[in-house]
Backbone as XML, in Angstrom:
<?xml version="1.0"?>
<chain id="A" units="angstrom">
  <residue number="1" name="UNK">
    <atom name="N" x="-13.459" y="1.074" z="-31.696"/>
    <atom name="CA" x="-12.692" y="-0.219" z="-31.446"/>
    <atom name="C" x="-12.578" y="-0.386" z="-30.022"/>
  </residue>
  <residue number="2" name="UNK">
    <atom name="N" x="-12.744" y="-1.444" z="-29.322"/>
    <atom name="CA" x="-12.465" y="-1.760" z="-28.062"/>
    <atom name="C" x="-11.045" y="-2.023" z="-27.602"/>
  </residue>
  <residue number="3" name="UNK">
    <atom name="N" x="-10.539" y="-1.588" z="-26.538"/>
    <atom name="CA" x="-9.075" y="-1.964" z="-26.451"/>
    <atom name="C" x="-8.844" y="-3.393" z="-26.146"/>
  </residue>
  <residue number="4" name="UNK">
    <atom name="N" x="-7.743" y="-3.855" z="-26.573"/>
    <atom name="CA" x="-7.298" y="-5.173" z="-26.350"/>
    <atom name="C" x="-7.306" y="-5.502" z="-24.899"/>
  </residue>
  <residue number="5" name="UNK">
    <atom name="N" x="-7.734" y="-6.720" z="-24.453"/>
    <atom name="CA" x="-7.597" y="-7.029" z="-22.983"/>
    <atom name="C" x="-6.148" y="-7.234" z="-22.567"/>
  </residue>
  <residue number="6" name="UNK">
    <atom name="N" x="-5.827" y="-6.946" z="-21.552"/>
    <atom name="CA" x="-4.369" y="-7.032" z="-20.965"/>
    <atom name="C" x="-4.246" y="-8.368" z="-20.371"/>
  </residue>
  <residue number="7" name="UNK">
    <atom name="N" x="-3.452" y="-9.293" z="-20.978"/>
    <atom name="CA" x="-3.231" y="-10.768" z="-20.369"/>
    <atom name="C" x="-2.685" y="-10.521" z="-18.982"/>
  </residue>
  <residue number="8" name="UNK">
    <atom name="N" x="-2.019" y="-9.512" z="-18.584"/>
    <atom name="CA" x="-1.413" y="-9.381" z="-17.398"/>
    <atom name="C" x="-2.386" y="-8.945" z="-16.336"/>
  </residue>
  <residue number="9" name="UNK">
    <atom name="N" x="-3.536" y="-8.701" z="-16.558"/>
    <atom name="CA" x="-4.464" y="-8.157" z="-15.699"/>
    <atom name="C" x="-4.975" y="-8.955" z="-14.615"/>
  </residue>
  <residue number="10" name="UNK">
    <atom name="N" x="-5.161" y="-10.355" z="-15.081"/>
    <atom name="CA" x="-5.337" y="-11.406" z="-14.013"/>
    <atom name="C" x="-6.914" y="-11.264" z="-13.602"/>
  </residue>
  <residue number="11" name="UNK">
    <atom name="N" x="-7.823" y="-10.964" z="-14.600"/>
    <atom name="CA" x="-9.327" y="-11.039" z="-14.179"/>
    <atom name="C" x="-9.517" y="-10.151" z="-12.812"/>
  </residue>
  <residue number="12" name="UNK">
    <atom name="N" x="-8.929" y="-8.963" z="-12.942"/>
    <atom name="CA" x="-9.278" y="-7.880" z="-11.748"/>
    <atom name="C" x="-8.150" y="-7.969" z="-10.706"/>
  </residue>
  <residue number="13" name="UNK">
    <atom name="N" x="-7.376" y="-8.860" z="-10.612"/>
    <atom name="CA" x="-6.157" y="-8.831" z="-9.780"/>
    <atom name="C" x="-5.206" y="-7.777" z="-10.147"/>
  </residue>
  <residue number="14" name="UNK">
    <atom name="N" x="-4.918" y="-6.993" z="-9.200"/>
    <atom name="CA" x="-3.664" y="-5.977" z="-9.621"/>
    <atom name="C" x="-2.398" y="-6.503" z="-9.080"/>
  </residue>
  <residue number="15" name="UNK">
    <atom name="N" x="-1.459" y="-6.995" z="-10.072"/>
    <atom name="CA" x="-0.188" y="-7.539" z="-9.526"/>
    <atom name="C" x="0.663" y="-6.632" z="-8.726"/>
  </residue>
  <residue number="16" name="UNK">
    <atom name="N" x="0.371" y="-5.407" z="-8.777"/>
    <atom name="CA" x="1.226" y="-4.548" z="-7.854"/>
    <atom name="C" x="0.811" y="-4.835" z="-6.423"/>
  </residue>
  <residue number="17" name="UNK">
    <atom name="N" x="-0.286" y="-5.433" z="-6.279"/>
    <atom name="CA" x="-0.504" y="-5.773" z="-4.650"/>
    <atom name="C" x="0.522" y="-6.834" z="-4.157"/>
  </residue>
  <residue number="18" name="UNK">
    <atom name="N" x="1.176" y="-7.686" z="-5.019"/>
    <atom name="CA" x="2.190" y="-8.469" z="-4.503"/>
    <atom name="C" x="3.251" y="-7.703" z="-3.799"/>
  </residue>
  <residue number="19" name="UNK">
    <atom name="N" x="3.548" y="-6.613" z="-4.087"/>
    <atom name="CA" x="4.563" y="-5.907" z="-3.416"/>
    <atom name="C" x="4.234" y="-5.522" z="-2.026"/>
  </residue>
  <residue number="20" name="UNK">
    <atom name="N" x="2.985" y="-5.628" z="-1.597"/>
    <atom name="CA" x="2.461" y="-5.246" z="-0.268"/>
    <atom name="C" x="2.065" y="-6.528" z="0.496"/>
  </residue>
  <residue number="21" name="UNK">
    <atom name="N" x="1.787" y="-7.505" z="-0.222"/>
    <atom name="CA" x="1.129" y="-8.702" z="0.415"/>
    <atom name="C" x="2.293" y="-9.717" z="0.793"/>
  </residue>
  <residue number="22" name="UNK">
    <atom name="N" x="2.032" y="-10.318" z="1.902"/>
    <atom name="CA" x="2.970" y="-11.478" z="2.270"/>
    <atom name="C" x="2.180" y="-12.768" z="2.789"/>
  </residue>
  <residue number="23" name="UNK">
    <atom name="N" x="2.607" y="-13.774" z="2.984"/>
    <atom name="CA" x="1.913" y="-15.007" z="3.346"/>
    <atom name="C" x="1.580" y="-14.674" z="5.128"/>
  </residue>
  <residue number="24" name="UNK">
    <atom name="N" x="0.383" y="-14.955" z="5.390"/>
    <atom name="CA" x="0.199" y="-14.715" z="6.778"/>
    <atom name="C" x="0.813" y="-15.918" z="7.658"/>
  </residue>
  <residue number="25" name="UNK">
    <atom name="N" x="1.087" y="-17.036" z="7.161"/>
    <atom name="CA" x="1.593" y="-18.073" z="7.947"/>
    <atom name="C" x="3.224" y="-17.756" z="8.140"/>
  </residue>
  <residue number="26" name="UNK">
    <atom name="N" x="3.841" y="-17.363" z="7.045"/>
    <atom name="CA" x="5.340" y="-17.341" z="7.092"/>
    <atom name="C" x="5.723" y="-15.856" z="7.081"/>
  </residue>
  <residue number="27" name="UNK">
    <atom name="N" x="5.083" y="-14.927" z="6.585"/>
    <atom name="CA" x="5.321" y="-13.636" z="6.235"/>
    <atom name="C" x="6.261" y="-13.543" z="5.064"/>
  </residue>
  <residue number="28" name="UNK">
    <atom name="N" x="6.318" y="-14.671" z="4.201"/>
    <atom name="CA" x="7.235" y="-14.793" z="3.085"/>
    <atom name="C" x="6.538" y="-14.112" z="1.871"/>
  </residue>
  <residue number="29" name="UNK">
    <atom name="N" x="7.260" y="-14.209" z="0.916"/>
    <atom name="CA" x="6.735" y="-13.714" z="-0.545"/>
    <atom name="C" x="5.673" y="-14.587" z="-1.012"/>
  </residue>
  <residue number="30" name="UNK">
    <atom name="N" x="4.884" y="-14.110" z="-2.144"/>
    <atom name="CA" x="3.990" y="-14.733" z="-2.690"/>
    <atom name="C" x="4.115" y="-14.723" z="-4.086"/>
  </residue>
  <residue number="31" name="UNK">
    <atom name="N" x="3.706" y="-15.775" z="-4.981"/>
    <atom name="CA" x="3.681" y="-15.835" z="-6.224"/>
    <atom name="C" x="2.194" y="-15.893" z="-6.809"/>
  </residue>
  <residue number="32" name="UNK">
    <atom name="N" x="1.922" y="-15.171" z="-7.856"/>
    <atom name="CA" x="0.817" y="-15.199" z="-8.525"/>
    <atom name="C" x="0.668" y="-16.296" z="-9.439"/>
  </residue>
  <residue number="33" name="UNK">
    <atom name="N" x="-0.567" y="-16.958" z="-9.441"/>
    <atom name="CA" x="-0.844" y="-17.996" z="-10.395"/>
    <atom name="C" x="-2.069" y="-17.483" z="-11.113"/>
  </residue>
  <residue number="34" name="UNK">
    <atom name="N" x="-2.033" y="-16.992" z="-12.337"/>
    <atom name="CA" x="-3.193" y="-16.597" z="-13.155"/>
    <atom name="C" x="-4.027" y="-17.506" z="-13.429"/>
  </residue>
  <residue number="35" name="UNK">
    <atom name="N" x="-3.599" y="-18.704" z="-13.824"/>
    <atom name="CA" x="-4.543" y="-19.703" z="-14.308"/>
    <atom name="C" x="-5.350" y="-20.190" z="-13.022"/>
  </residue>
  <residue number="36" name="UNK">
    <atom name="N" x="-4.990" y="-20.344" z="-11.850"/>
    <atom name="CA" x="-5.793" y="-20.910" z="-10.884"/>
    <atom name="C" x="-6.320" y="-19.786" z="-10.097"/>
  </residue>
  <residue number="37" name="UNK">
    <atom name="N" x="-5.964" y="-18.617" z="-10.353"/>
    <atom name="CA" x="-6.258" y="-17.367" z="-9.634"/>
    <atom name="C" x="-6.089" y="-17.537" z="-8.040"/>
  </residue>
  <residue number="38" name="UNK">
    <atom name="N" x="-4.783" y="-17.860" z="-7.756"/>
    <atom name="CA" x="-4.378" y="-17.846" z="-6.582"/>
    <atom name="C" x="-3.018" y="-17.140" z="-6.283"/>
  </residue>
  <residue number="39" name="UNK">
    <atom name="N" x="-2.752" y="-16.867" z="-4.897"/>
    <atom name="CA" x="-1.379" y="-16.491" z="-4.665"/>
    <atom name="C" x="-0.809" y="-17.647" z="-3.762"/>
  </residue>
  <residue number="40" name="UNK">
    <atom name="N" x="0.472" y="-18.050" z="-4.140"/>
    <atom name="CA" x="1.050" y="-19.226" z="-3.702"/>
    <atom name="C" x="2.262" y="-18.849" z="-2.740"/>
  </residue>
  <residue number="41" name="UNK">
    <atom name="N" x="2.377" y="-19.578" z="-1.664"/>
    <atom name="CA" x="3.511" y="-19.464" z="-0.752"/>
    <atom name="C" x="4.224" y="-20.897" z="-0.771"/>
  </residue>
  <residue number="42" name="UNK">
    <atom name="N" x="5.322" y="-20.842" z="-1.411"/>
    <atom name="CA" x="6.114" y="-22.088" z="-1.351"/>
    <atom name="C" x="6.451" y="-22.542" z="-0.063"/>
  </residue>
  <residue number="43" name="UNK">
    <atom name="N" x="6.948" y="-21.450" z="0.658"/>
    <atom name="CA" x="7.481" y="-21.776" z="2.175"/>
    <atom name="C" x="6.416" y="-22.365" z="2.930"/>
  </residue>
  <residue number="44" name="UNK">
    <atom name="N" x="5.126" y="-21.961" z="3.039"/>
    <atom name="CA" x="4.068" y="-22.480" z="3.854"/>
    <atom name="C" x="3.379" y="-23.588" z="3.090"/>
  </residue>
  <residue number="45" name="UNK">
    <atom name="N" x="3.643" y="-23.784" z="1.713"/>
    <atom name="CA" x="3.011" y="-24.803" z="1.054"/>
    <atom name="C" x="1.288" y="-24.774" z="0.858"/>
  </residue>
  <residue number="46" name="UNK">
    <atom name="N" x="1.161" y="-23.348" z="0.734"/>
    <atom name="CA" x="-0.263" y="-22.944" z="0.738"/>
    <atom name="C" x="-0.564" y="-21.998" z="-0.653"/>
  </residue>
  <residue number="47" name="UNK">
    <atom name="N" x="-1.979" y="-22.123" z="-0.893"/>
    <atom name="CA" x="-2.244" y="-21.242" z="-2.204"/>
    <atom name="C" x="-3.488" y="-20.564" z="-1.555"/>
  </residue>
  <residue number="48" name="UNK">
    <atom name="N" x="-3.494" y="-19.370" z="-1.681"/>
    <atom name="CA" x="-4.520" y="-18.418" z="-1.171"/>
    <atom name="C" x="-5.440" y="-18.093" z="-2.338"/>
  </residue>
  <residue number="49" name="UNK">
    <atom name="N" x="-6.754" y="-18.282" z="-2.319"/>
    <atom name="CA" x="-7.568" y="-18.026" z="-3.555"/>
    <atom name="C" x="-7.805" y="-16.522" z="-3.767"/>
  </residue>
  <residue number="50" name="UNK">
    <atom name="N" x="-8.199" y="-16.201" z="-5.005"/>
    <atom name="CA" x="-8.391" y="-14.855" z="-5.458"/>
    <atom name="C" x="-9.838" y="-14.976" z="-5.796"/>
  </residue>
  <residue number="51" name="UNK">
    <atom name="N" x="-10.517" y="-14.226" z="-5.203"/>
    <atom name="CA" x="-12.146" y="-14.199" z="-5.429"/>
    <atom name="C" x="-12.593" y="-12.743" z="-5.884"/>
  </residue>
  <residue number="52" name="UNK">
    <atom name="N" x="-12.975" y="-12.677" z="-7.195"/>
    <atom name="CA" x="-13.462" y="-11.389" z="-7.604"/>
    <atom name="C" x="-12.465" y="-10.197" z="-7.701"/>
  </residue>
  <residue number="53" name="UNK">
    <atom name="N" x="-11.228" y="-10.808" z="-7.911"/>
    <atom name="CA" x="-10.081" y="-9.919" z="-7.993"/>
    <atom name="C" x="-9.506" y="-9.494" z="-6.559"/>
  </residue>
  <residue number="54" name="UNK">
    <atom name="N" x="-10.037" y="-10.202" z="-5.450"/>
    <atom name="CA" x="-9.495" y="-9.858" z="-4.092"/>
    <atom name="C" x="-8.935" y="-11.184" z="-3.351"/>
  </residue>
  <residue number="55" name="UNK">
    <atom name="N" x="-7.600" y="-11.001" z="-3.013"/>
    <atom name="CA" x="-7.066" y="-12.250" z="-2.357"/>
    <atom name="C" x="-7.659" y="-12.525" z="-1.066"/>
  </residue>
  <residue number="56" name="UNK">
    <atom name="N" x="-7.932" y="-13.813" z="-0.801"/>
    <atom name="CA" x="-8.407" y="-14.139" z="0.463"/>
    <atom name="C" x="-7.138" y="-14.739" z="1.276"/>
  </residue>
  <residue number="57" name="UNK">
    <atom name="N" x="-6.713" y="-13.892" z="2.154"/>
    <atom name="CA" x="-5.433" y="-14.222" z="2.899"/>
    <atom name="C" x="-5.825" y="-14.696" z="4.338"/>
  </residue>
  <residue number="58" name="UNK">
    <atom name="N" x="-6.410" y="-15.870" z="4.154"/>
    <atom name="CA" x="-6.793" y="-16.572" z="5.371"/>
    <atom name="C" x="-6.208" y="-17.881" z="5.359"/>
  </residue>
  <residue number="59" name="UNK">
    <atom name="N" x="-5.452" y="-18.429" z="6.196"/>
    <atom name="CA" x="-4.954" y="-19.759" z="6.197"/>
    <atom name="C" x="-5.969" y="-20.968" z="6.220"/>
  </residue>
  <residue number="60" name="UNK">
    <atom name="N" x="-7.153" y="-20.641" z="6.814"/>
    <atom name="CA" x="-8.277" y="-21.608" z="6.996"/>
    <atom name="C" x="-8.917" y="-21.553" z="5.472"/>
  </residue>
  <residue number="61" name="UNK">
    <atom name="N" x="-8.795" y="-20.811" z="4.630"/>
    <atom name="CA" x="-9.167" y="-20.771" z="3.194"/>
    <atom name="C" x="-8.188" y="-21.106" z="2.078"/>
  </residue>
  <residue number="62" name="UNK">
    <atom name="N" x="-6.943" y="-21.232" z="2.641"/>
    <atom name="CA" x="-5.991" y="-21.575" z="1.657"/>
    <atom name="C" x="-6.181" y="-23.229" z="1.404"/>
  </residue>
  <residue number="63" name="UNK">
    <atom name="N" x="-5.390" y="-23.462" z="0.057"/>
    <atom name="CA" x="-5.282" y="-24.906" z="-0.232"/>
    <atom name="C" x="-3.851" y="-25.250" z="-0.021"/>
  </residue>
  <residue number="64" name="UNK">
    <atom name="N" x="-3.723" y="-26.608" z="0.416"/>
    <atom name="CA" x="-2.572" y="-26.968" z="0.450"/>
    <atom name="C" x="-1.956" y="-27.450" z="-0.695"/>
  </residue>
  <residue number="65" name="UNK">
    <atom name="N" x="-0.756" y="-27.082" z="-1.073"/>
    <atom name="CA" x="0.046" y="-27.336" z="-2.383"/>
    <atom name="C" x="0.380" y="-28.913" z="-2.322"/>
  </residue>
  <residue number="66" name="UNK">
    <atom name="N" x="0.394" y="-29.469" z="-3.564"/>
    <atom name="CA" x="0.779" y="-30.898" z="-3.611"/>
    <atom name="C" x="2.257" y="-31.212" z="-3.485"/>
  </residue>
</chain>
């Protein structure tokens, strides 16, 4: 029998990376959005995409938060 998928796994994104990553714009903390597969910086008002489990920490690639 196959193991149950881990709902915390985030499609390949390792949440432990949040301890080391900061927003490149503000150097502030990031929050993980598993639904949108993004790391958000409320201080900067930006959401950085996660592609194939790898965060794209480029301001030019980020989406502005509403």
